[in-house]
Amino acid sequence: MTPERPPYTAVIFSSRRTASTPGDGYEQAAQHMEELARRQPGFLSMESARNADGFGITVSYWETAQHARAWKQVTEHLEAQRRGARDWYADYTVRVATVERHYGPGTGSTGRR
């Protein structure tokens, strides 16, 4: 779900999974990280998708860049980042952006196109 009013910060995590193994802990860790992120100050929302080839994108939205930076430093999140780099991801990229406007059906458009 897209936040209601820009500006806000988007953290865009693009990744390619390694071959997953049942019981490798990935699904549980991903669910726990989402639950943990939702409890952080400044968290607005999150969207995520992954295709059958293992390519995925998760976007988390934060009130400010400072809130997004604070999330990056949460101890459990740091541990998940290390494990992800070691065990779950063949490759990944993190992008951080300020959203100045958004528009589309159902977004409650607030910006000019």
mmCIF file with all atom_site columns, C-alpha atoms in Angstrom:
data_model
loop_
_atom_site.group_PDB
_atom_site.id
_atom_site.type_symbol
_atom_site.label_atom_id
_atom_site.label_alt_id
_atom_site.label_comp_id
_atom_site.label_asym_id
_atom_site.label_entity_id
_atom_site.label_seq_id
_atom_site.pdbx_PDB_ins_code
_atom_site.Cartn_x
_atom_site.Cartn_y
_atom_site.Cartn_z
_atom_site.occupancy
_atom_site.B_iso_or_equiv
_atom_site.pdbx_formal_charge
_atom_site.auth_seq_id
_atom_site.auth_comp_id
_atom_site.auth_asym_id
_atom_site.auth_atom_id
_atom_site.pdbx_PDB_model_num
ATOM 1   C CA . MET A 1 1   ? 0.000  0.000   0.000   1.00 0.00 ? 1   MET A CA 1
ATOM 2   C CA . THR A 1 2   ? 1.375  3.399   -0.993  1.00 0.00 ? 2   THR A CA 1
ATOM 3   C CA . PRO A 1 3   ? 1.561  6.072   1.725   1.00 0.00 ? 3   PRO A CA 1
ATOM 4   C CA . GLU A 1 4   ? -1.021 8.830   1.481   1.00 0.00 ? 4   GLU A CA 1
ATOM 5   C CA . ARG A 1 5   ? 1.081  11.998  1.277   1.00 0.00 ? 5   ARG A CA 1
ATOM 6   C CA . PRO A 1 6   ? 4.486  12.713  -0.217  1.00 0.00 ? 6   PRO A CA 1
ATOM 7   C CA . PRO A 1 7   ? 7.204  13.443  0.496   1.00 0.00 ? 7   PRO A CA 1
ATOM 8   C CA . TYR A 1 8   ? 8.363  10.199  2.071   1.00 0.00 ? 8   TYR A CA 1
ATOM 9   C CA . THR A 1 9   ? 11.374 7.921   1.761   1.00 0.00 ? 9   THR A CA 1
ATOM 10  C CA . ALA A 1 10  ? 11.299 4.661   -0.205  1.00 0.00 ? 10  ALA A CA 1
ATOM 11  C CA . VAL A 1 11  ? 13.869 1.917   0.407   1.00 0.00 ? 11  VAL A CA 1
ATOM 12  C CA . ILE A 1 12  ? 13.868 -0.337  -2.658  1.00 0.00 ? 12  ILE A CA 1
ATOM 13  C CA . PHE A 1 13  ? 15.459 -3.751  -2.163  1.00 0.00 ? 13  PHE A CA 1
ATOM 14  C CA . SER A 1 14  ? 15.899 -5.730  -5.404  1.00 0.00 ? 14  SER A CA 1
ATOM 15  C CA . SER A 1 15  ? 17.252 -9.243  -5.055  1.00 0.00 ? 15  SER A CA 1
ATOM 16  C CA . ARG A 1 16  ? 17.830 -12.557 -6.748  1.00 0.00 ? 16  ARG A CA 1
ATOM 17  C CA . ARG A 1 17  ? 17.450 -15.553 -4.469  1.00 0.00 ? 17  ARG A CA 1
ATOM 18  C CA . THR A 1 18  ? 19.845 -18.459 -4.397  1.00 0.00 ? 18  THR A CA 1
ATOM 19  C CA . ALA A 1 19  ? 18.195 -21.834 -4.911  1.00 0.00 ? 19  ALA A CA 1
ATOM 20  C CA . SER A 1 20  ? 15.854 -22.068 -1.958  1.00 0.00 ? 20  SER A CA 1
ATOM 21  C CA . THR A 1 21  ? 15.777 -25.103 0.245   1.00 0.00 ? 21  THR A CA 1
ATOM 22  C CA . PRO A 1 22  ? 12.747 -25.974 2.341   1.00 0.00 ? 22  PRO A CA 1
ATOM 23  C CA . GLY A 1 23  ? 13.533 -25.121 5.941   1.00 0.00 ? 23  GLY A CA 1
ATOM 24  C CA . ASP A 1 24  ? 16.336 -22.668 5.079   1.00 0.00 ? 24  ASP A CA 1
ATOM 25  C CA . GLY A 1 25  ? 14.651 -20.066 7.290   1.00 0.00 ? 25  GLY A CA 1
ATOM 26  C CA . TYR A 1 26  ? 14.101 -17.471 4.577   1.00 0.00 ? 26  TYR A CA 1
ATOM 27  C CA . GLU A 1 27  ? 10.299 -17.273 4.691   1.00 0.00 ? 27  GLU A CA 1
ATOM 28  C CA . GLN A 1 28  ? 10.237 -17.063 8.474   1.00 0.00 ? 28  GLN A CA 1
ATOM 29  C CA . ALA A 1 29  ? 12.944 -14.396 8.531   1.00 0.00 ? 29  ALA A CA 1
ATOM 30  C CA . ALA A 1 30  ? 11.215 -12.332 5.831   1.00 0.00 ? 30  ALA A CA 1
ATOM 31  C CA . GLN A 1 31  ? 7.923  -12.436 7.724   1.00 0.00 ? 31  GLN A CA 1
ATOM 32  C CA . HIS A 1 32  ? 9.656  -11.515 10.986  1.00 0.00 ? 32  HIS A CA 1
ATOM 33  C CA . MET A 1 33  ? 11.492 -8.583  9.347   1.00 0.00 ? 33  MET A CA 1
ATOM 34  C CA . GLU A 1 34  ? 8.213  -7.222  7.991   1.00 0.00 ? 34  GLU A CA 1
ATOM 35  C CA . GLU A 1 35  ? 6.577  -7.498  11.425  1.00 0.00 ? 35  GLU A CA 1
ATOM 36  C CA . LEU A 1 36  ? 9.613  -5.850  13.043  1.00 0.00 ? 36  LEU A CA 1
ATOM 37  C CA . ALA A 1 37  ? 9.712  -3.028  10.463  1.00 0.00 ? 37  ALA A CA 1
ATOM 38  C CA . ARG A 1 38  ? 6.024  -2.277  11.078  1.00 0.00 ? 38  ARG A CA 1
ATOM 39  C CA . ARG A 1 39  ? 6.832  -1.589  14.752  1.00 0.00 ? 39  ARG A CA 1
ATOM 40  C CA . GLN A 1 40  ? 9.616  0.918   13.981  1.00 0.00 ? 40  GLN A CA 1
ATOM 41  C CA . PRO A 1 41  ? 9.156  4.679   14.351  1.00 0.00 ? 41  PRO A CA 1
ATOM 42  C CA . GLY A 1 42  ? 8.416  6.318   11.008  1.00 0.00 ? 42  GLY A CA 1
ATOM 43  C CA . PHE A 1 43  ? 7.313  3.139   9.211   1.00 0.00 ? 43  PHE A CA 1
ATOM 44  C CA . LEU A 1 44  ? 4.515  3.815   6.704   1.00 0.00 ? 44  LEU A CA 1
ATOM 45  C CA . SER A 1 45  ? 4.011  0.643   4.656   1.00 0.00 ? 45  SER A CA 1
ATOM 46  C CA . MET A 1 46  ? 5.644  -2.118  2.614   1.00 0.00 ? 46  MET A CA 1
ATOM 47  C CA . GLU A 1 47  ? 5.103  -3.814  -0.762  1.00 0.00 ? 47  GLU A CA 1
ATOM 48  C CA . SER A 1 48  ? 6.806  -6.964  -1.994  1.00 0.00 ? 48  SER A CA 1
ATOM 49  C CA . ALA A 1 49  ? 6.779  -9.293  -5.018  1.00 0.00 ? 49  ALA A CA 1
ATOM 50  C CA . ARG A 1 50  ? 8.935  -12.184 -6.252  1.00 0.00 ? 50  ARG A CA 1
ATOM 51  C CA . ASN A 1 51  ? 8.742  -14.089 -9.542  1.00 0.00 ? 51  ASN A CA 1
ATOM 52  C CA . ALA A 1 52  ? 9.281  -17.802 -10.187 1.00 0.00 ? 52  ALA A CA 1
ATOM 53  C CA . ASP A 1 53  ? 12.910 -17.172 -11.228 1.00 0.00 ? 53  ASP A CA 1
ATOM 54  C CA . GLY A 1 54  ? 13.739 -15.797 -7.776  1.00 0.00 ? 54  GLY A CA 1
ATOM 55  C CA . PHE A 1 55  ? 13.896 -12.097 -8.678  1.00 0.00 ? 55  PHE A CA 1
ATOM 56  C CA . GLY A 1 56  ? 12.096 -9.950  -6.130  1.00 0.00 ? 56  GLY A CA 1
ATOM 57  C CA . ILE A 1 57  ? 11.527 -6.367  -5.084  1.00 0.00 ? 57  ILE A CA 1
ATOM 58  C CA . THR A 1 58  ? 10.541 -5.158  -1.643  1.00 0.00 ? 58  THR A CA 1
ATOM 59  C CA . VAL A 1 59  ? 9.817  -1.483  -1.094  1.00 0.00 ? 59  VAL A CA 1
ATOM 60  C CA . SER A 1 60  ? 9.476  -0.107  2.412   1.00 0.00 ? 60  SER A CA 1
ATOM 61  C CA . TYR A 1 61  ? 8.163  3.402   2.926   1.00 0.00 ? 61  TYR A CA 1
ATOM 62  C CA . TRP A 1 62  ? 9.317  5.694   5.754   1.00 0.00 ? 62  TRP A CA 1
ATOM 63  C CA . GLU A 1 63  ? 8.328  9.147   6.945   1.00 0.00 ? 63  GLU A CA 1
ATOM 64  C CA . THR A 1 64  ? 11.938 10.395  6.604   1.00 0.00 ? 64  THR A CA 1
ATOM 65  C CA . ALA A 1 65  ? 15.368 9.244   5.487   1.00 0.00 ? 65  ALA A CA 1
ATOM 66  C CA . GLN A 1 66  ? 16.419 9.297   9.158   1.00 0.00 ? 66  GLN A CA 1
ATOM 67  C CA . HIS A 1 67  ? 13.726 6.735   9.974   1.00 0.00 ? 67  HIS A CA 1
ATOM 68  C CA . ALA A 1 68  ? 14.936 4.518   7.102   1.00 0.00 ? 68  ALA A CA 1
ATOM 69  C CA . ARG A 1 69  ? 18.547 4.789   8.324   1.00 0.00 ? 69  ARG A CA 1
ATOM 70  C CA . ALA A 1 70  ? 17.485 3.869   11.852  1.00 0.00 ? 70  ALA A CA 1
ATOM 71  C CA . TRP A 1 71  ? 15.731 0.742   10.519  1.00 0.00 ? 71  TRP A CA 1
ATOM 72  C CA . LYS A 1 72  ? 18.930 -0.316  8.752   1.00 0.00 ? 72  LYS A CA 1
ATOM 73  C CA . GLN A 1 73  ? 20.710 -0.317  12.138  1.00 0.00 ? 73  GLN A CA 1
ATOM 74  C CA . VAL A 1 74  ? 18.173 -2.382  14.145  1.00 0.00 ? 74  VAL A CA 1
ATOM 75  C CA . THR A 1 75  ? 20.140 -5.337  15.547  1.00 0.00 ? 75  THR A CA 1
ATOM 76  C CA . GLU A 1 76  ? 17.796 -8.079  14.296  1.00 0.00 ? 76  GLU A CA 1
ATOM 77  C CA . HIS A 1 77  ? 17.686 -6.430  10.874  1.00 0.00 ? 77  HIS A CA 1
ATOM 78  C CA . LEU A 1 78  ? 21.512 -6.302  10.758  1.00 0.00 ? 78  LEU A CA 1
ATOM 79  C CA . GLU A 1 79  ? 21.615 -10.028 11.539  1.00 0.00 ? 79  GLU A CA 1
ATOM 80  C CA . ALA A 1 80  ? 19.095 -10.757 8.769   1.00 0.00 ? 80  ALA A CA 1
ATOM 81  C CA . GLN A 1 81  ? 21.137 -8.642  6.333   1.00 0.00 ? 81  GLN A CA 1
ATOM 82  C CA . ARG A 1 82  ? 24.272 -10.656 7.111   1.00 0.00 ? 82  ARG A CA 1
ATOM 83  C CA . ARG A 1 83  ? 22.454 -13.965 6.767   1.00 0.00 ? 83  ARG A CA 1
ATOM 84  C CA . GLY A 1 84  ? 20.807 -12.828 3.537   1.00 0.00 ? 84  GLY A CA 1
ATOM 85  C CA . ALA A 1 85  ? 24.144 -11.909 1.962   1.00 0.00 ? 85  ALA A CA 1
ATOM 86  C CA . ARG A 1 86  ? 25.642 -15.211 3.093   1.00 0.00 ? 86  ARG A CA 1
ATOM 87  C CA . ASP A 1 87  ? 22.785 -17.684 2.541   1.00 0.00 ? 87  ASP A CA 1
ATOM 88  C CA . TRP A 1 88  ? 19.742 -16.383 0.671   1.00 0.00 ? 88  TRP A CA 1
ATOM 89  C CA . TYR A 1 89  ? 20.727 -13.921 -2.057  1.00 0.00 ? 89  TYR A CA 1
ATOM 90  C CA . ALA A 1 90  ? 22.808 -14.494 -5.166  1.00 0.00 ? 90  ALA A CA 1
ATOM 91  C CA . ASP A 1 91  ? 22.732 -10.728 -5.726  1.00 0.00 ? 91  ASP A CA 1
ATOM 92  C CA . TYR A 1 92  ? 20.952 -7.658  -4.363  1.00 0.00 ? 92  TYR A CA 1
ATOM 93  C CA . THR A 1 93  ? 20.786 -3.880  -4.653  1.00 0.00 ? 93  THR A CA 1
ATOM 94  C CA . VAL A 1 94  ? 19.388 -1.333  -2.215  1.00 0.00 ? 94  VAL A CA 1
ATOM 95  C CA . ARG A 1 95  ? 18.195 2.039   -3.452  1.00 0.00 ? 95  ARG A CA 1
ATOM 96  C CA . VAL A 1 96  ? 16.935 4.856   -1.237  1.00 0.00 ? 96  VAL A CA 1
ATOM 97  C CA . ALA A 1 97  ? 14.812 7.606   -2.759  1.00 0.00 ? 97  ALA A CA 1
ATOM 98  C CA . THR A 1 98  ? 12.628 10.506  -1.737  1.00 0.00 ? 98  THR A CA 1
ATOM 99  C CA . VAL A 1 99  ? 9.173  10.270  -3.278  1.00 0.00 ? 99  VAL A CA 1
ATOM 100 C CA . GLU A 1 100 ? 8.003  13.742  -4.226  1.00 0.00 ? 100 GLU A CA 1
ATOM 101 C CA . ARG A 1 101 ? 4.708  12.723  -5.821  1.00 0.00 ? 101 ARG A CA 1
ATOM 102 C CA . HIS A 1 102 ? 2.662  9.681   -6.670  1.00 0.00 ? 102 HIS A CA 1
ATOM 103 C CA . TYR A 1 103 ? -0.467 9.086   -8.687  1.00 0.00 ? 103 TYR A CA 1
ATOM 104 C CA . GLY A 1 104 ? -2.690 6.329   -9.970  1.00 0.00 ? 104 GLY A CA 1
ATOM 105 C CA . PRO A 1 105 ? -6.065 4.738   -9.365  1.00 0.00 ? 105 PRO A CA 1
ATOM 106 C CA . GLY A 1 106 ? -6.746 4.359   -5.680  1.00 0.00 ? 106 GLY A CA 1
ATOM 107 C CA . THR A 1 107 ? -3.713 6.331   -4.485  1.00 0.00 ? 107 THR A CA 1
ATOM 108 C CA . GLY A 1 108 ? -5.564 9.449   -3.396  1.00 0.00 ? 108 GLY A CA 1
ATOM 109 C CA . SER A 1 109 ? -3.240 11.309  -5.782  1.00 0.00 ? 109 SER A CA 1
ATOM 110 C CA . THR A 1 110 ? -1.616 14.313  -4.186  1.00 0.00 ? 110 THR A CA 1
ATOM 111 C CA . GLY A 1 111 ? 1.021  15.296  -6.740  1.00 0.00 ? 111 GLY A CA 1
ATOM 112 C CA . ARG A 1 112 ? 1.007  16.745  -10.215 1.00 0.00 ? 112 ARG A CA 1
ATOM 113 C CA . ARG A 1 113 ? 1.758  14.270  -12.963 1.00 0.00 ? 113 ARG A CA 1
#
